[in-house]
Coordinates of C-alpha atoms in Angstrom, one line a residue:
M9 CA -53.2 -23.4 -183.2
P10 CA -49.6 -22.8 -182.6
T11 CA -48.9 -22.0 -179.3
S12 CA -45.5 -20.1 -177.9
A13 CA -43.6 -23.7 -176.9
D14 CA -39.9 -24.4 -176.9
G15 CA -39.7 -25.1 -180.3
F16 CA -40.7 -22.0 -181.1
G17 CA -37.0 -20.1 -180.5
W18 CA -36.7 -16.5 -181.9
V19 CA -33.2 -14.5 -181.9
V20 CA -33.5 -10.7 -181.9
H21 CA -30.7 -8.8 -183.9
P22 CA -29.8 -5.1 -183.0
G23 CA -30.6 -2.8 -185.1
P24 CA -28.3 -0.1 -186.7
L25 CA -27.2 2.9 -184.9
T26 CA -29.9 5.8 -185.6
V27 CA -29.0 9.0 -184.8
D28 CA -31.5 12.4 -185.5
A29 CA -29.0 15.1 -186.5
L30 CA -27.9 15.2 -190.1
D31 CA -24.3 16.9 -189.1
A32 CA -23.5 13.1 -187.0
F33 CA -25.3 11.4 -190.3
V34 CA -23.4 13.0 -193.2
R35 CA -20.0 12.3 -190.5
R36 CA -20.5 8.5 -189.9
V37 CA -21.2 8.1 -194.1
S38 CA -18.1 10.3 -194.8
E39 CA -15.5 7.9 -192.6
W40 CA -17.1 4.9 -194.7
T41 CA -16.6 6.5 -198.1
G42 CA -13.2 8.1 -198.5
A43 CA -12.5 7.9 -202.0
G44 CA -14.8 5.8 -202.5
R45 CA -18.2 6.5 -204.1
V46 CA -22.2 6.6 -202.5
C47 CA -25.0 6.4 -204.4
L48 CA -28.5 8.3 -203.3
V49 CA -31.4 6.4 -204.2
A50 CA -34.9 9.4 -203.5
D51 CA -38.5 8.3 -203.7
R52 CA -39.4 10.2 -207.3
N53 CA -42.6 10.6 -205.8
H54 CA -41.8 13.2 -203.0
A55 CA -38.6 14.3 -204.3
S56 CA -39.7 17.7 -204.9
V57 CA -41.3 18.1 -200.8
P58 CA -39.5 20.9 -199.7
T59 CA -37.6 19.2 -196.4
I60 CA -36.9 16.3 -198.3
A61 CA -35.0 17.8 -201.7
E62 CA -33.5 20.3 -199.6
L63 CA -32.1 17.1 -197.6
V64 CA -31.1 15.1 -200.6
D65 CA -29.2 17.8 -202.0
T66 CA -27.2 18.5 -199.1
L67 CA -25.9 14.7 -199.2
V68 CA -25.7 15.2 -203.1
E69 CA -23.0 18.4 -202.5
R70 CA -21.9 17.1 -199.1
L71 CA -21.1 13.7 -200.1
G72 CA -20.1 13.8 -204.0
A73 CA -23.7 11.8 -204.2
Q74 CA -24.9 10.0 -207.7
L75 CA -28.7 10.0 -207.5
H76 CA -31.4 8.1 -209.0
L77 CA -35.2 7.7 -209.0
A78 CA -37.6 5.4 -207.6
S79 CA -40.9 5.1 -207.7
D80 CA -41.2 1.0 -208.2
D81 CA -39.6 -2.1 -206.2
S82 CA -38.9 -3.3 -209.8
E83 CA -35.9 -6.0 -210.5
E84 CA -35.6 -3.3 -213.9
L85 CA -34.9 -0.3 -211.9
V86 CA -32.5 -2.3 -209.2
R87 CA -30.5 -3.9 -211.2
S88 CA -29.9 -0.1 -213.0
I89 CA -29.0 1.4 -210.3
A90 CA -26.8 -1.4 -209.0
D91 CA -25.0 -2.1 -212.9
V92 CA -23.6 1.6 -212.6
G93 CA -21.8 0.1 -209.3
P94 CA -19.9 -0.9 -207.3
W95 CA -20.9 1.4 -204.9
D96 CA -19.4 1.7 -201.4
V97 CA -22.1 3.6 -200.1
V98 CA -26.1 3.3 -201.1
I99 CA -28.2 5.8 -199.5
G100 CA -32.1 5.2 -199.4
I101 CA -34.6 8.1 -198.6
G102 CA -37.9 7.8 -198.9
G103 CA -41.0 5.7 -198.2
G104 CA -40.7 2.0 -198.2
V105 CA -40.2 0.8 -201.3
T106 CA -36.9 3.4 -201.9
L107 CA -36.2 2.0 -198.4
D108 CA -36.0 -1.3 -199.9
V109 CA -34.5 -0.7 -203.3
A110 CA -31.8 0.7 -201.7
K111 CA -30.8 -2.3 -199.6
L112 CA -31.3 -4.7 -202.6
V113 CA -28.6 -2.2 -204.7
G114 CA -26.7 -3.0 -201.7
L115 CA -26.7 -6.9 -202.8
D116 CA -23.9 -8.6 -204.4
A117 CA -23.8 -10.1 -207.6
D118 CA -24.4 -13.5 -205.6
A119 CA -27.2 -12.8 -203.6
M120 CA -28.8 -10.9 -206.5
R121 CA -28.9 -13.7 -208.6
R122 CA -30.6 -15.5 -205.9
V123 CA -34.1 -12.2 -205.8
T124 CA -34.2 -12.4 -209.5
S125 CA -33.6 -16.2 -210.1
P126 CA -37.2 -18.0 -211.8
G127 CA -38.2 -20.0 -208.2
R128 CA -42.3 -20.9 -207.5
S129 CA -41.9 -19.6 -204.3
S130 CA -42.6 -15.9 -203.4
R131 CA -40.2 -16.0 -200.6
V132 CA -36.4 -15.2 -200.8
V133 CA -33.9 -15.9 -197.7
L134 CA -30.5 -15.4 -198.1
P135 CA -27.8 -16.8 -196.8
D136 CA -25.8 -15.4 -194.0
G137 CA -22.4 -13.2 -195.3
P138 CA -20.3 -10.1 -195.2
R139 CA -21.4 -7.4 -197.1
S140 CA -19.3 -4.8 -199.1
T141 CA -22.1 -2.3 -199.1
R142 CA -22.6 -0.5 -196.3
V143 CA -26.1 1.0 -196.3
A144 CA -28.1 4.0 -194.4
L145 CA -31.2 5.0 -194.8
V146 CA -33.8 7.9 -193.9
P147 CA -37.6 7.0 -193.8
T148 CA -39.6 9.4 -195.5
T149 CA -42.8 7.9 -193.9
F150 CA -43.9 4.7 -191.7
G151 CA -45.4 1.7 -191.3
T152 CA -43.4 -0.4 -193.6
G153 CA -40.2 -0.4 -190.9
S154 CA -38.1 -0.6 -193.6
E155 CA -35.1 1.3 -192.2
L156 CA -35.4 -1.4 -189.3
S157 CA -36.2 -4.9 -191.0
S158 CA -33.9 -7.6 -192.5
S159 CA -36.2 -8.1 -195.7
A160 CA -37.1 -6.2 -198.5
C161 CA -39.4 -6.5 -202.2
V162 CA -39.0 -6.4 -205.8
T163 CA -41.6 -6.8 -208.1
S164 CA -40.1 -9.5 -210.2
R165 CA -41.8 -11.2 -213.2
E166 CA -45.3 -9.1 -212.0
R167 CA -44.8 -10.8 -209.0
K168 CA -43.7 -9.6 -205.6
R169 CA -41.0 -11.5 -203.4
L170 CA -39.8 -11.5 -200.2
V171 CA -36.6 -11.2 -199.7
S172 CA -35.5 -11.8 -196.3
G173 CA -31.6 -12.0 -194.7
A174 CA -28.5 -9.8 -192.7
A175 CA -27.3 -9.0 -195.7
L176 CA -30.7 -6.1 -196.2
G177 CA -29.9 -4.4 -192.5
A178 CA -29.5 -0.6 -192.5
D179 CA -25.9 0.1 -191.3
L180 CA -26.8 3.6 -190.2
V181 CA -30.8 5.4 -190.2
L182 CA -31.6 9.0 -190.0
A183 CA -34.6 9.7 -187.5
R184 CA -36.1 12.7 -188.5
S185 CA -39.6 13.5 -187.3
D186 CA -39.2 17.1 -189.5
L187 CA -39.1 14.5 -193.1
L188 CA -42.7 13.3 -191.5
A189 CA -44.6 16.2 -191.7
S190 CA -45.6 16.9 -195.3
L191 CA -47.6 13.3 -194.8
D192 CA -51.4 13.7 -196.0
D193 CA -54.6 12.4 -194.0
E194 CA -54.3 9.2 -196.5
Q195 CA -50.7 8.8 -196.2
M196 CA -50.9 8.6 -192.3
T197 CA -53.4 6.6 -192.5
E198 CA -52.0 4.0 -195.1
G199 CA -49.4 4.4 -192.6
L200 CA -51.6 3.0 -189.2
V201 CA -53.1 0.7 -191.0
E202 CA -49.5 -1.3 -191.8
V203 CA -49.0 -1.1 -187.8
V204 CA -51.6 -2.8 -187.4
L205 CA -51.7 -5.1 -189.6
R206 CA -48.3 -6.5 -187.7
L207 CA -49.3 -5.9 -184.5
T208 CA -52.6 -7.5 -184.3
T209 CA -51.3 -10.5 -186.6
L210 CA -48.0 -11.3 -184.3
Y211 CA -50.8 -11.1 -181.6
A212 CA -53.5 -12.8 -182.2
A213 CA -51.2 -15.8 -183.3
G214 CA -50.2 -17.9 -180.5
E215 CA -51.1 -18.4 -176.4
A216 CA -49.4 -15.8 -174.3
A217 CA -46.1 -14.9 -174.4
S218 CA -45.2 -12.4 -171.1
F219 CA -42.7 -9.9 -172.9
A220 CA -44.3 -10.1 -176.2
D221 CA -47.6 -9.4 -174.8
V222 CA -47.4 -6.9 -172.9
V223 CA -44.8 -5.0 -175.6
T224 CA -47.3 -5.1 -178.3
R225 CA -50.1 -3.9 -176.1
A226 CA -48.5 -1.1 -175.0
S227 CA -47.6 0.1 -178.7
L228 CA -51.0 -1.0 -180.1
R229 CA -52.6 1.6 -176.8
Q230 CA -49.7 4.3 -177.7
L231 CA -50.3 4.2 -181.8
M232 CA -54.1 4.7 -180.3
E233 CA -53.4 7.7 -178.2
V234 CA -52.1 9.4 -181.1
A235 CA -53.4 8.3 -184.3
P236 CA -56.5 11.0 -183.9
R237 CA -54.5 13.9 -183.2
L238 CA -53.2 13.1 -186.4
R239 CA -56.7 12.6 -188.1
A240 CA -56.7 16.4 -186.8
G241 CA -54.6 16.9 -189.3
G242 CA -52.2 17.3 -185.8
R243 CA -48.4 17.1 -186.8
V244 CA -46.2 17.5 -183.2
P245 CA -42.9 15.8 -183.4
A246 CA -43.4 14.5 -180.7
D247 CA -46.8 12.3 -181.6
L248 CA -44.3 11.9 -185.7
R249 CA -41.3 10.4 -183.4
A250 CA -43.6 8.0 -181.3
I251 CA -45.4 6.4 -184.2
A252 CA -42.4 6.6 -186.5
S253 CA -40.7 4.5 -183.4
I254 CA -43.5 2.1 -183.2
S255 CA -43.8 1.2 -186.3
A256 CA -39.7 0.6 -186.6
F257 CA -39.4 -1.5 -183.6
S258 CA -42.9 -3.2 -184.4
H259 CA -39.5 -4.8 -187.5
T260 CA -37.4 -5.8 -184.4
G261 CA -37.7 -9.4 -183.4
W262 CA -39.3 -7.9 -179.9
L263 CA -43.0 -8.4 -180.7
A264 CA -41.9 -11.9 -182.0
R265 CA -40.6 -13.4 -179.3
D266 CA -42.1 -16.5 -178.3
R267 CA -44.2 -16.6 -181.7
P268 CA -44.8 -19.3 -184.2
P269 CA -42.2 -18.4 -186.9
M270 CA -45.4 -18.7 -189.9
V271 CA -48.0 -16.2 -189.3
T272 CA -47.9 -14.3 -192.5
L273 CA -50.7 -15.2 -194.2
P274 CA -52.5 -12.1 -193.4
W275 CA -49.8 -10.0 -195.3
I276 CA -49.3 -12.3 -197.5
V277 CA -53.0 -12.1 -199.2
T278 CA -52.3 -8.5 -198.4
T279 CA -49.4 -8.2 -200.4
E280 CA -51.1 -10.0 -203.6
A281 CA -54.1 -8.4 -203.1
S282 CA -52.5 -5.1 -203.6
I283 CA -51.4 -6.6 -207.1
A284 CA -54.5 -8.2 -208.0
W285 CA -56.7 -5.1 -207.0
S286 CA -54.2 -2.3 -208.2
C287 CA -54.0 -0.8 -204.9
T288 CA -51.9 -0.2 -202.2
K289 CA -50.6 -2.3 -199.1
A290 CA -52.1 -0.6 -196.7
V291 CA -55.6 -0.4 -198.1
A292 CA -56.0 -3.9 -199.6
A293 CA -54.9 -5.1 -195.7
S294 CA -57.9 -1.8 -194.8
L295 CA -59.8 -5.1 -196.5
V296 CA -58.2 -7.9 -195.7
L297 CA -57.9 -8.0 -192.0
P298 CA -61.2 -7.6 -191.1
G299 CA -62.0 -11.0 -193.6
Y300 CA -59.1 -13.1 -192.0
W301 CA -60.6 -11.6 -188.6
S302 CA -63.7 -12.9 -189.2
V303 CA -62.6 -16.6 -191.0
M304 CA -60.0 -16.4 -187.2
R305 CA -63.3 -16.1 -184.7
D306 CA -65.4 -18.7 -187.1
G307 CA -62.7 -21.2 -187.4
D308 CA -60.5 -23.7 -185.6
G309 CA -59.1 -22.1 -184.0
R310 CA -55.5 -22.9 -187.0
L311 CA -54.9 -19.3 -188.2
G312 CA -54.9 -17.3 -184.1
S313 CA -57.4 -16.7 -181.6
Y314 CA -60.1 -14.1 -182.2
R315 CA -60.5 -14.3 -178.4
R316 CA -56.8 -12.6 -177.5
L317 CA -57.1 -10.2 -181.1
C318 CA -60.8 -9.0 -179.2
E319 CA -58.2 -8.5 -175.9
L320 CA -56.1 -6.6 -177.3
W321 CA -58.1 -4.3 -178.9
A322 CA -60.9 -4.1 -176.2
E323 CA -57.5 -2.8 -174.8
A324 CA -56.2 -0.3 -177.0
M325 CA -59.6 0.5 -177.9
P326 CA -62.5 0.6 -174.9
G327 CA -65.5 1.7 -177.4
A328 CA -65.1 -0.5 -180.7
A329 CA -67.5 -3.2 -180.3
S330 CA -65.4 -5.3 -182.7
P331 CA -61.8 -5.4 -184.0
A332 CA -63.3 -4.5 -187.5
E333 CA -65.3 -1.7 -186.1
A334 CA -62.0 -0.5 -184.6
L335 CA -60.1 -0.9 -187.7
D336 CA -62.3 1.5 -189.2
E337 CA -62.7 3.8 -186.6
I338 CA -58.7 4.3 -188.0
I339 CA -59.2 4.8 -191.2
D340 CA -62.9 6.8 -191.6
G341 CA -63.2 6.8 -194.8
R342 CA -59.5 8.2 -195.7
L343 CA -58.6 5.8 -197.8
R344 CA -59.5 4.6 -201.5
R345 CA -61.0 1.9 -201.8
P346 CA -60.8 -0.3 -205.1
S347 CA -63.8 -0.3 -207.7
T348 CA -65.9 -3.3 -208.0
D349 CA -64.2 -4.0 -211.2
E350 CA -60.7 -4.1 -209.8
L351 CA -61.5 -5.9 -207.3
T352 CA -63.1 -8.6 -209.5
R353 CA -60.2 -8.7 -212.0
L354 CA -58.5 -11.9 -210.7
G355 CA -61.2 -14.6 -209.4
D356 CA -61.0 -15.6 -206.0
D357 CA -60.7 -19.6 -207.0
A358 CA -57.5 -18.1 -209.0
F359 CA -56.3 -15.6 -206.8
A360 CA -56.6 -18.6 -203.8
A361 CA -54.2 -20.4 -206.2
R362 CA -51.7 -18.1 -207.1
V363 CA -51.5 -17.5 -203.1
T364 CA -50.9 -20.6 -202.0
E365 CA -48.9 -21.8 -205.1
R366 CA -46.4 -19.3 -204.1
W367 CA -46.1 -19.3 -200.6
G368 CA -47.6 -22.3 -199.6
A369 CA -48.8 -25.5 -201.0
G370 CA -45.2 -28.0 -199.5
L371 CA -44.0 -23.8 -198.7
P372 CA -43.6 -23.3 -194.6
F373 CA -44.6 -19.9 -195.2
M374 CA -48.6 -20.1 -194.7
G375 CA -48.2 -22.0 -191.8
E376 CA -51.0 -24.1 -190.9
A377 CA -53.5 -22.1 -193.4
G378 CA -54.6 -24.4 -196.7
R379 CA -55.7 -23.5 -199.9
D380 CA -59.8 -23.5 -198.9
D381 CA -58.6 -20.4 -195.6
V382 CA -57.6 -18.5 -198.2
R383 CA -59.9 -18.9 -200.4
K384 CA -62.4 -17.6 -196.9
V385 CA -60.1 -15.0 -196.2
I386 CA -60.3 -13.4 -200.0
D387 CA -64.3 -14.1 -199.9
A388 CA -64.8 -12.4 -196.7
A389 CA -62.9 -9.8 -198.1
L390 CA -64.1 -8.9 -201.3
A391 CA -67.6 -8.8 -199.7
R392 CA -66.3 -5.9 -197.8
G393 CA -64.9 -4.6 -200.6
R394 CA -67.8 -4.5 -203.0
S395 CA -69.9 -2.9 -199.7
V396 CA -67.8 -0.5 -199.2
A397 CA -67.7 0.1 -203.1
L398 CA -71.1 0.6 -203.3
T399 CA -71.9 3.1 -200.3
V400 CA -68.6 5.4 -201.5

């Protein structure tokens, strides 16, 4: 199993300026624009929510922004918005997909060519360099942490690509808990699962790392304190701020300090599964994570430490008999699971081959995992998915 040896260094970059007042947000964006052009990318699926609609109208009026609606992260949508530019400022309002689109729209032409060029790898790492477009983001969901990450997903040629680089970091974030209050129970649960995916994967990936261990345990513990109140329909601003802060913090790099750099297999399988099974990433993760954990438990340690995973959950949720039971308690039947037909649309052999070709087989992104490991995780996830589908 990889360890937190000296060879695994990790740089933690400073995050964007974060404000919680609209006037401060508008004032800062206005300082950038002058007579420049402002693009506003808003989530089409939530544009009619009163608090979000009011915010969009205000920014269009006060900043003279040109509004574009996003419902996916397709290359075609990103290009169509970018081609209407160039833009001096791009503002994104919405969930992770919409924020990713806004960040990608702000890339220059050379970076965009790198993102969309044909290639075997599903990971694109952009070179460091100056960015002429300012990016301001307003998250209306939690879980993805896109507002603080230096990555974005784009669907290109019917496949997901993870694009990373300093050019995808935001300059400014407006963090308002009232924008999260309209999330329903299913959306809240999806956000919780995405944060759990990041926290548990990083923690179980290596041996003890004093700082990262402390902040990861504290983050998951607080997440579990807030989750029951959210499941009961509570939307207290303090709880919403806490859960959004944990989500964002998990993307800053601090939780990954002294961790192996390639510990993303659960995210990779989850991302590919969401496409293969026609479901959201959180729904896919609700099946992939327990499958991954069972393979970790029975494996040789290359996928992580099941002992450390159990210790993490025992502190955060002492009443759960296992990590899988803890996750089930969080979900509590609030996620729509894929049907048997959706789960079997792509055979497990073909699924494992796809993941390995795009992320492994000479590429570094799967760490020490190979095709057999991927196949075992997929088989375990499918078995769990079929069992759930039969009982729902």
